[in-house]
Amino acid sequence: MAIRSFFLFILFFSSLSPVFSLYEDQVGLMDWHQQYIGKVKQAVFSSQRAGRKRVVVSTEENVIASLDLRHGEIFWRHLLGVEDVIDGIDIGLGKYVITLSSGGSILRSWNLPDGQMVWESSLQGPNHSKSFLLVPTNLKFDKDNVLVVFSNGRLHAISCIDGEVLWKKDFEAESFEVQQVIQPPGSDLIYVVGFAASSQFEMYQINAKNGELLKHESASFSSGFSGEVSLVSTETVVALDSTGSILLTISFQDGKISSQQTPISNLVEDSFGPAVIIPSSVSGIFAIKTDAVTVFIRVIGKGKLEVVEKTTHEIAVSDALSISKDQQAFALIQHASSEIHLTVKLAHDWDGNLLKESVKMEQQRGLVHKVFINNYIRTDRSYGFRVLIVMEDHSLLLLQQGEIVWSREDGLASIIDVTTSELPVERDGVSVAKVEHNLFEWLKGHMLKLKGTLMLASPEDMAAIQSMRLKSSEKSKMTRDHNGFRKLLIVLTRAGKLFALHTGDGRIVWSHLLRSLHKSEACQSPVGLNLYQWQVPHHHAMDENPSVLVVSRCGPSSDTPGVLSFVDTYTGKELSSLSLDHAVVQVIPLPYTDSTEQRLHLLIDADKHAHLYPKTSEALSIFKREFSNIYWYSVEDQNGIIKGHALQCKCTGEVADEFCFDTRDLWSVVFPSESEKIIATVTRKLNEVVHTQAKVVADQDVMYKYISRNLLFVATVAPKGSGEIGSVTPEESWLVAYLIDTVTGRILHRVTHHGSQGPVHAVFSENWVVYHYFNLRAHRYEMSVFEIYDQSRADNKDVWKLVLGKHNLTSPISLFSRPEVITKSQSYFFTHSLKAIAVTSTAKGITSKQLLLGTIGDQVLALDKRFLDPRRTVNPTQAEKEEGIIPLTDSLPIIPQSYVTHALRVEGLRGIITVPAKLESTVLVFAHGVDLFFTQLAPSRTYDSLTEDFSYALLLITIMALVAAIFVTWRLSERKELQEKWR
């Protein structure tokens, strides 16, 4: 019997394969893939004369990448782990990329041409500290030439050839905070300088050959230190005192410390507030920012300071670039309305300019955050300069000869929320010329397809067929289509910029850097939170544009004031913005709209007051009618508490207005902190459509799904099991799954998985929940499913009761009455660790469900929900086989053809979004991380439409042939009958 069930399973498995199959020429027709790297924080230009010019960058997304300087394309890239933050990057020997990461714990060498890793060294130390990487500019291919790394309170010398640690020197003083590690060019001395006990300046002189301590000097400064120090020469640094009002010029020439103090008021008149040093490595010059003024100061003589320029414009400064043995150049960029002014100067000659250009810049890119400069030799043997700039919206641009050579929208690597918008309705008429042209193209296309069907097409014809298929799909038009495939993906990035991406080809339709998320005096640290659909016109689709609501706040803390922005999704125009006088802790979209089709939203602040938006009398009257039917819940992860809330009355006190309401707690579920910790919660999608509540099972029996929008799935683990996988024994960890009614607080289902731990990834759809976790006993990942059914309707199975109306299907349901429910559950082993999980959703809810699993390999796998049916048995009955029940196995299959992303990877995968199309068989899928990927899925195949490559010409020819055959047959029959009659 076991062999028979296994054979049946293999047979079913093989029958599923064609469902997911994709022809080679179909890849790219319905999907697109875009690669990004994130906001660049460090860049190093390759100095190789031969080969293609490139720049190596590290980003805030922990990406190391090599970019083509001509076009900005990616030669190669590596995405390091979430915890493997990149601290430093440089190029050694002209052909190796050296990276320092993980708080200075890991040093790696990569091959510059292809990005292959050459070696890796682990660097440990006595205590945590800043990390510094020094790659000597005169490094030669010799084991005696070393890389110098300071990390974890220890100075290391590492061979540039094989990564071997040649020597190390500990700095065990706990209070010592290293600020700079300096090795003068051509010197065998290394200087390590920093602060101790906040008021002591320390200098260590180290022998670069063996790590021997040659000299240690210290000096006390009663005023203390604040911020970072700026290195103005190999033996001089500049720092600020603890008040930020005095500049300290500290020299350690020949190992002797000397200093000079200069009040900032002597340099900048009418300065208010503390100053900040702008990091730079330009020899002899540094910059400070005080209030709205940026001041450039030159160090002359023995610590004397001289102001060389003041500016009120926003400014960015590059590091120094050596253009000859004794000359250093650096770049300045200043903003002026719609332009930026680029100036390249010599470090020793402030008044002279090597280059001065103005470049037009879109205001939607914001301010310049970072500047990197590189030089080249022109044909006339003079110096030319190219500048790489990082903008406020995280985009990357290369400037050369007063023009933007290329740009990259790398802000799309840090998407924090996604929603969708419909495209405009097509209004324009169609000209006769266009109809004739389209008719000619239609005939030409079908003739080519006919040749392809008859295998008579040449390679040029096949290329033309592919080109016409892409063109005829009309997937990139800026109007709606009747199938609902063309939409706008509205995405909010970490930089506070909104993008509208066309689902047809992924192009950027518009982008907008929100004013409300721009740093200002009123909002110093704006943080974008979420996107919500604000207005979705249906009855006024020809007259009104849809809009979205962007919710943000003025700081990372949840009690900081909130900011609301309203943006037109057709144009990207910010319609209005509101600076709130209350915080935004929770946003509740309500299922009600006003006459303008604006959706009502309830915002909960830190004091548990509820605020209604939009603030109109019509919205208030609608809200009051539904006042008693509004419930919500809140989750306090740290305290292990889940609470249910309802509205009580209008606010009283200082915050009182007619749109503010007090709330009350209805119930609470408290998880004991010594045994359980909340690690995951999930609910159903608000817009999910359920086709039918009844589920017909084997033997024509009927089970009724328990459908409720007020169910919450909660997963908890033992406190010891909340760490990394394998950090505890199976006896010390357990995972508990709950299903809670959020109106009454009633626990409908509870199951414990002993010897299991997180992380937990879960998805909730219709009446079932699927969740993924790790089984410590089996040393494998598992996926569990449970389905919940309504027993109160179990008697509605008699046909005569349904015909005569003696049923309770139309009786009202109240969540306050105890529901009669049963659950069915099952667990399966699964091969992969997951990063994200989602479920397909369609317009009517008829099409079969598929789970979309974001694997640890940054791919998206589609898994049929039937594999996670809790009613699977080893030997299904004939009736169960007819229903589609798969024979039970202990593991879930991974079908190679089921990878939605094909052979592509969505690096740094963070989320999977599904959007129903108007065509019931199809669902739109968008996966985002550092990369973006979009595709269309048909879980039950396209049963309600013909494919785009369907040959209408062949169908027409077949019909004509049949008509001709019928006519010929009729004529022959008539002739035969006539001949028989004449006999």
PDB file of C-alpha atoms in Angstrom, residues 246-401:
ATOM      1  CA  ILE A 246      35.900  76.001  21.185  1.00  0.00           C
ATOM      2  CA  LEU A 247      38.151  74.525  18.504  1.00  0.00           C
ATOM      3  CA  LEU A 248      41.111  72.498  19.756  1.00  0.00           C
ATOM      4  CA  THR A 249      44.093  72.203  17.390  1.00  0.00           C
ATOM      5  CA  ILE A 250      46.231  69.318  18.663  1.00  0.00           C
ATOM      6  CA  SER A 251      49.672  68.538  17.235  1.00  0.00           C
ATOM      7  CA  PHE A 252      51.788  65.471  18.061  1.00  0.00           C
ATOM      8  CA  GLN A 253      54.864  66.233  15.988  1.00  0.00           C
ATOM      9  CA  ASP A 254      57.852  64.065  16.932  1.00  0.00           C
ATOM     10  CA  GLY A 255      55.676  62.343  19.509  1.00  0.00           C
ATOM     11  CA  LYS A 256      55.150  65.505  21.601  1.00  0.00           C
ATOM     12  CA  ILE A 257      51.647  66.824  22.175  1.00  0.00           C
ATOM     13  CA  SER A 258      50.962  70.544  21.849  1.00  0.00           C
ATOM     14  CA  SER A 259      47.635  72.300  21.495  1.00  0.00           C
ATOM     15  CA  GLN A 260      45.917  75.608  20.886  1.00  0.00           C
ATOM     16  CA  GLN A 261      42.359  76.670  21.708  1.00  0.00           C
ATOM     17  CA  THR A 262      40.336  79.032  19.520  1.00  0.00           C
ATOM     18  CA  PRO A 263      36.790  80.164  20.399  1.00  0.00           C
ATOM     19  CA  ILE A 264      34.458  79.744  17.435  1.00  0.00           C
ATOM     20  CA  SER A 265      33.087  83.221  18.107  1.00  0.00           C
ATOM     21  CA  ASN A 266      36.496  84.570  17.037  1.00  0.00           C
ATOM     22  CA  LEU A 267      36.026  82.932  13.645  1.00  0.00           C
ATOM     23  CA  VAL A 268      32.291  83.220  13.104  1.00  0.00           C
ATOM     24  CA  GLU A 269      30.456  86.313  14.252  1.00  0.00           C
ATOM     25  CA  ASP A 270      26.958  85.968  15.680  1.00  0.00           C
ATOM     26  CA  SER A 271      27.182  82.179  15.953  1.00  0.00           C
ATOM     27  CA  PHE A 272      24.553  80.477  18.101  1.00  0.00           C
ATOM     28  CA  GLY A 273      24.464  76.920  19.311  1.00  0.00           C
ATOM     29  CA  PRO A 274      27.172  74.244  19.197  1.00  0.00           C
ATOM     30  CA  ALA A 275      29.244  73.681  16.067  1.00  0.00           C
ATOM     31  CA  VAL A 276      29.824  70.390  14.217  1.00  0.00           C
ATOM     32  CA  ILE A 277      32.943  69.345  12.322  1.00  0.00           C
ATOM     33  CA  ILE A 278      32.247  68.175   8.756  1.00  0.00           C
ATOM     34  CA  PRO A 279      34.321  64.998   8.151  1.00  0.00           C
ATOM     35  CA  SER A 280      37.021  65.437   5.500  1.00  0.00           C
ATOM     36  CA  SER A 281      40.608  64.439   4.792  1.00  0.00           C
ATOM     37  CA  VAL A 282      41.825  67.551   2.936  1.00  0.00           C
ATOM     38  CA  SER A 283      45.327  68.499   4.029  1.00  0.00           C
ATOM     39  CA  GLY A 284      45.493  71.785   5.939  1.00  0.00           C
ATOM     40  CA  ILE A 285      41.755  72.580   5.648  1.00  0.00           C
ATOM     41  CA  PHE A 286      38.667  71.554   7.577  1.00  0.00           C
ATOM     42  CA  ALA A 287      35.067  72.723   7.788  1.00  0.00           C
ATOM     43  CA  ILE A 288      32.610  73.337  10.596  1.00  0.00           C
ATOM     44  CA  LYS A 289      28.878  73.943  10.514  1.00  0.00           C
ATOM     45  CA  THR A 290      27.194  76.261  12.972  1.00  0.00           C
ATOM     46  CA  ASP A 291      23.531  77.208  12.724  1.00  0.00           C
ATOM     47  CA  ALA A 292      22.949  77.664   8.965  1.00  0.00           C
ATOM     48  CA  VAL A 293      26.524  78.723   8.145  1.00  0.00           C
ATOM     49  CA  THR A 294      29.300  76.451   6.881  1.00  0.00           C
ATOM     50  CA  VAL A 295      32.825  77.788   7.482  1.00  0.00           C
ATOM     51  CA  PHE A 296      36.035  76.570   5.829  1.00  0.00           C
ATOM     52  CA  ILE A 297      39.125  77.069   7.966  1.00  0.00           C
ATOM     53  CA  ARG A 298      42.787  76.764   7.056  1.00  0.00           C
ATOM     54  CA  VAL A 299      45.397  75.669   9.611  1.00  0.00           C
ATOM     55  CA  ILE A 300      48.515  77.811   9.285  1.00  0.00           C
ATOM     56  CA  GLY A 301      51.690  77.950  11.294  1.00  0.00           C
ATOM     57  CA  LYS A 302      51.592  76.278  14.690  1.00  0.00           C
ATOM     58  CA  GLY A 303      47.901  75.729  15.188  1.00  0.00           C
ATOM     59  CA  LYS A 304      46.726  79.131  13.980  1.00  0.00           C
ATOM     60  CA  LEU A 305      43.368  79.168  12.218  1.00  0.00           C
ATOM     61  CA  GLU A 306      42.229  81.315   9.310  1.00  0.00           C
ATOM     62  CA  VAL A 307      38.748  81.495   7.802  1.00  0.00           C
ATOM     63  CA  VAL A 308      38.916  81.142   4.017  1.00  0.00           C
ATOM     64  CA  GLU A 309      35.196  81.044   3.130  1.00  0.00           C
ATOM     65  CA  LYS A 310      31.724  81.179   4.630  1.00  0.00           C
ATOM     66  CA  THR A 311      28.562  80.033   2.929  1.00  0.00           C
ATOM     67  CA  THR A 312      24.897  79.776   3.850  1.00  0.00           C
ATOM     68  CA  HIS A 313      24.162  77.218   1.094  1.00  0.00           C
ATOM     69  CA  GLU A 314      23.989  73.514   1.749  1.00  0.00           C
ATOM     70  CA  ILE A 315      27.426  72.146   0.890  1.00  0.00           C
ATOM     71  CA  ALA A 316      29.156  68.788   0.510  1.00  0.00           C
ATOM     72  CA  VAL A 317      32.923  68.190   0.523  1.00  0.00           C
ATOM     73  CA  SER A 318      34.869  65.277  -0.918  1.00  0.00           C
ATOM     74  CA  ASP A 319      37.978  63.637   0.502  1.00  0.00           C
ATOM     75  CA  ALA A 320      41.357  64.660  -0.819  1.00  0.00           C
ATOM     76  CA  LEU A 321      42.620  63.265  -4.116  1.00  0.00           C
ATOM     77  CA  SER A 322      46.351  63.112  -4.861  1.00  0.00           C
ATOM     78  CA  ILE A 323      46.956  64.372  -8.395  1.00  0.00           C
ATOM     79  CA  SER A 324      50.736  64.597  -8.050  1.00  0.00           C
ATOM     80  CA  LYS A 325      53.427  63.994  -5.467  1.00  0.00           C
ATOM     81  CA  ASP A 326      52.842  67.272  -3.606  1.00  0.00           C
ATOM     82  CA  GLN A 327      49.359  68.299  -4.733  1.00  0.00           C
ATOM     83  CA  GLN A 328      45.941  67.340  -3.437  1.00  0.00           C
ATOM     84  CA  ALA A 329      42.594  68.303  -4.941  1.00  0.00           C
ATOM     85  CA  PHE A 330      39.110  68.147  -3.498  1.00  0.00           C
ATOM     86  CA  ALA A 331      35.572  68.904  -4.679  1.00  0.00           C
ATOM     87  CA  LEU A 332      32.916  71.225  -3.256  1.00  0.00           C
ATOM     88  CA  ILE A 333      29.251  71.117  -4.232  1.00  0.00           C
ATOM     89  CA  GLN A 334      26.834  73.917  -3.321  1.00  0.00           C
ATOM     90  CA  HIS A 335      23.085  74.059  -3.961  1.00  0.00           C
ATOM     91  CA  ALA A 336      21.338  76.942  -5.670  1.00  0.00           C
ATOM     92  CA  SER A 337      17.647  76.355  -6.485  1.00  0.00           C
ATOM     93  CA  SER A 338      17.534  74.006  -9.522  1.00  0.00           C
ATOM     94  CA  GLU A 339      21.311  73.852  -9.995  1.00  0.00           C
ATOM     95  CA  ILE A 340      24.345  72.594  -8.174  1.00  0.00           C
ATOM     96  CA  HIS A 341      27.698  74.346  -8.421  1.00  0.00           C
ATOM     97  CA  LEU A 342      30.722  72.060  -8.619  1.00  0.00           C
ATOM     98  CA  THR A 343      34.151  73.429  -7.751  1.00  0.00           C
ATOM     99  CA  VAL A 344      37.441  71.545  -7.677  1.00  0.00           C
ATOM    100  CA  LYS A 345      40.259  73.235  -5.731  1.00  0.00           C
ATOM    101  CA  LEU A 346      43.830  72.536  -4.709  1.00  0.00           C
ATOM    102  CA  ALA A 347      44.277  72.005  -0.988  1.00  0.00           C
ATOM    103  CA  HIS A 348      47.074  74.598  -0.719  1.00  0.00           C
ATOM    104  CA  ASP A 349      45.434  77.158  -3.031  1.00  0.00           C
ATOM    105  CA  TRP A 350      41.909  78.024  -1.965  1.00  0.00           C
ATOM    106  CA  ASP A 351      41.567  81.023  -4.249  1.00  0.00           C
ATOM    107  CA  GLY A 352      42.370  79.105  -7.418  1.00  0.00           C
ATOM    108  CA  ASN A 353      39.921  76.728  -9.107  1.00  0.00           C
ATOM    109  CA  LEU A 354      40.913  73.707 -11.136  1.00  0.00           C
ATOM    110  CA  LEU A 355      37.306  73.294 -12.266  1.00  0.00           C
ATOM    111  CA  LYS A 356      34.089  75.248 -11.870  1.00  0.00           C
ATOM    112  CA  GLU A 357      30.830  74.015 -13.380  1.00  0.00           C
ATOM    113  CA  SER A 358      27.072  74.324 -12.901  1.00  0.00           C
ATOM    114  CA  VAL A 359      24.859  71.299 -13.422  1.00  0.00           C
ATOM    115  CA  LYS A 360      21.067  71.325 -13.654  1.00  0.00           C
ATOM    116  CA  MET A 361      19.591  69.018 -11.024  1.00  0.00           C
ATOM    117  CA  GLU A 362      16.059  67.825 -10.414  1.00  0.00           C
ATOM    118  CA  GLN A 363      14.741  69.198  -7.149  1.00  0.00           C
ATOM    119  CA  GLN A 364      13.119  65.816  -6.535  1.00  0.00           C
ATOM    120  CA  ARG A 365      16.569  64.395  -5.807  1.00  0.00           C
ATOM    121  CA  GLY A 366      17.045  66.630  -2.757  1.00  0.00           C
ATOM    122  CA  LEU A 367      20.438  67.660  -1.371  1.00  0.00           C
ATOM    123  CA  VAL A 368      23.854  66.193  -2.101  1.00  0.00           C
ATOM    124  CA  HIS A 369      24.876  63.913   0.779  1.00  0.00           C
ATOM    125  CA  LYS A 370      28.268  62.579  -0.358  1.00  0.00           C
ATOM    126  CA  VAL A 371      30.863  63.481  -2.978  1.00  0.00           C
ATOM    127  CA  PHE A 372      33.659  61.317  -4.427  1.00  0.00           C
ATOM    128  CA  ILE A 373      36.197  62.742  -6.877  1.00  0.00           C
ATOM    129  CA  ASN A 374      38.383  61.114  -9.515  1.00  0.00           C
ATOM    130  CA  ASN A 375      40.755  62.583 -12.112  1.00  0.00           C
ATOM    131  CA  TYR A 376      41.839  61.591 -15.610  1.00  0.00           C
ATOM    132  CA  ILE A 377      44.254  62.954 -18.211  1.00  0.00           C
ATOM    133  CA  ARG A 378      42.703  64.769 -21.169  1.00  0.00           C
ATOM    134  CA  THR A 379      44.109  64.628 -24.679  1.00  0.00           C
ATOM    135  CA  ASP A 380      45.819  67.993 -24.119  1.00  0.00           C
ATOM    136  CA  ARG A 381      47.589  66.467 -21.049  1.00  0.00           C
ATOM    137  CA  SER A 382      45.586  68.629 -18.619  1.00  0.00           C
ATOM    138  CA  TYR A 383      43.638  67.253 -15.698  1.00  0.00           C
ATOM    139  CA  GLY A 384      39.980  66.407 -16.053  1.00  0.00           C
ATOM    140  CA  PHE A 385      37.692  65.453 -13.176  1.00  0.00           C
ATOM    141  CA  ARG A 386      34.670  63.230 -12.766  1.00  0.00           C
ATOM    142  CA  VAL A 387      32.551  63.407  -9.628  1.00  0.00           C
ATOM    143  CA  LEU A 388      30.330  60.712  -8.139  1.00  0.00           C
ATOM    144  CA  ILE A 389      27.574  62.154  -5.951  1.00  0.00           C
ATOM    145  CA  VAL A 390      25.044  60.547  -3.618  1.00  0.00           C
ATOM    146  CA  MET A 391      21.777  62.447  -3.323  1.00  0.00           C
ATOM    147  CA  GLU A 392      19.272  62.773  -0.511  1.00  0.00           C
ATOM    148  CA  ASP A 393      16.906  60.344  -2.265  1.00  0.00           C
ATOM    149  CA  HIS A 394      19.761  57.744  -2.285  1.00  0.00           C
ATOM    150  CA  SER A 395      20.264  58.061  -6.048  1.00  0.00           C
ATOM    151  CA  LEU A 396      23.786  57.868  -7.491  1.00  0.00           C
ATOM    152  CA  LEU A 397      24.982  60.184 -10.280  1.00  0.00           C
ATOM    153  CA  LEU A 398      28.215  60.664 -12.211  1.00  0.00           C
ATOM    154  CA  LEU A 399      29.046  64.216 -13.294  1.00  0.00           C
ATOM    155  CA  GLN A 400      31.597  65.014 -15.975  1.00  0.00           C
ATOM    156  CA  GLN A 401      32.124  68.104 -18.128  1.00  0.00           C
TER     157      GLN A 401
END
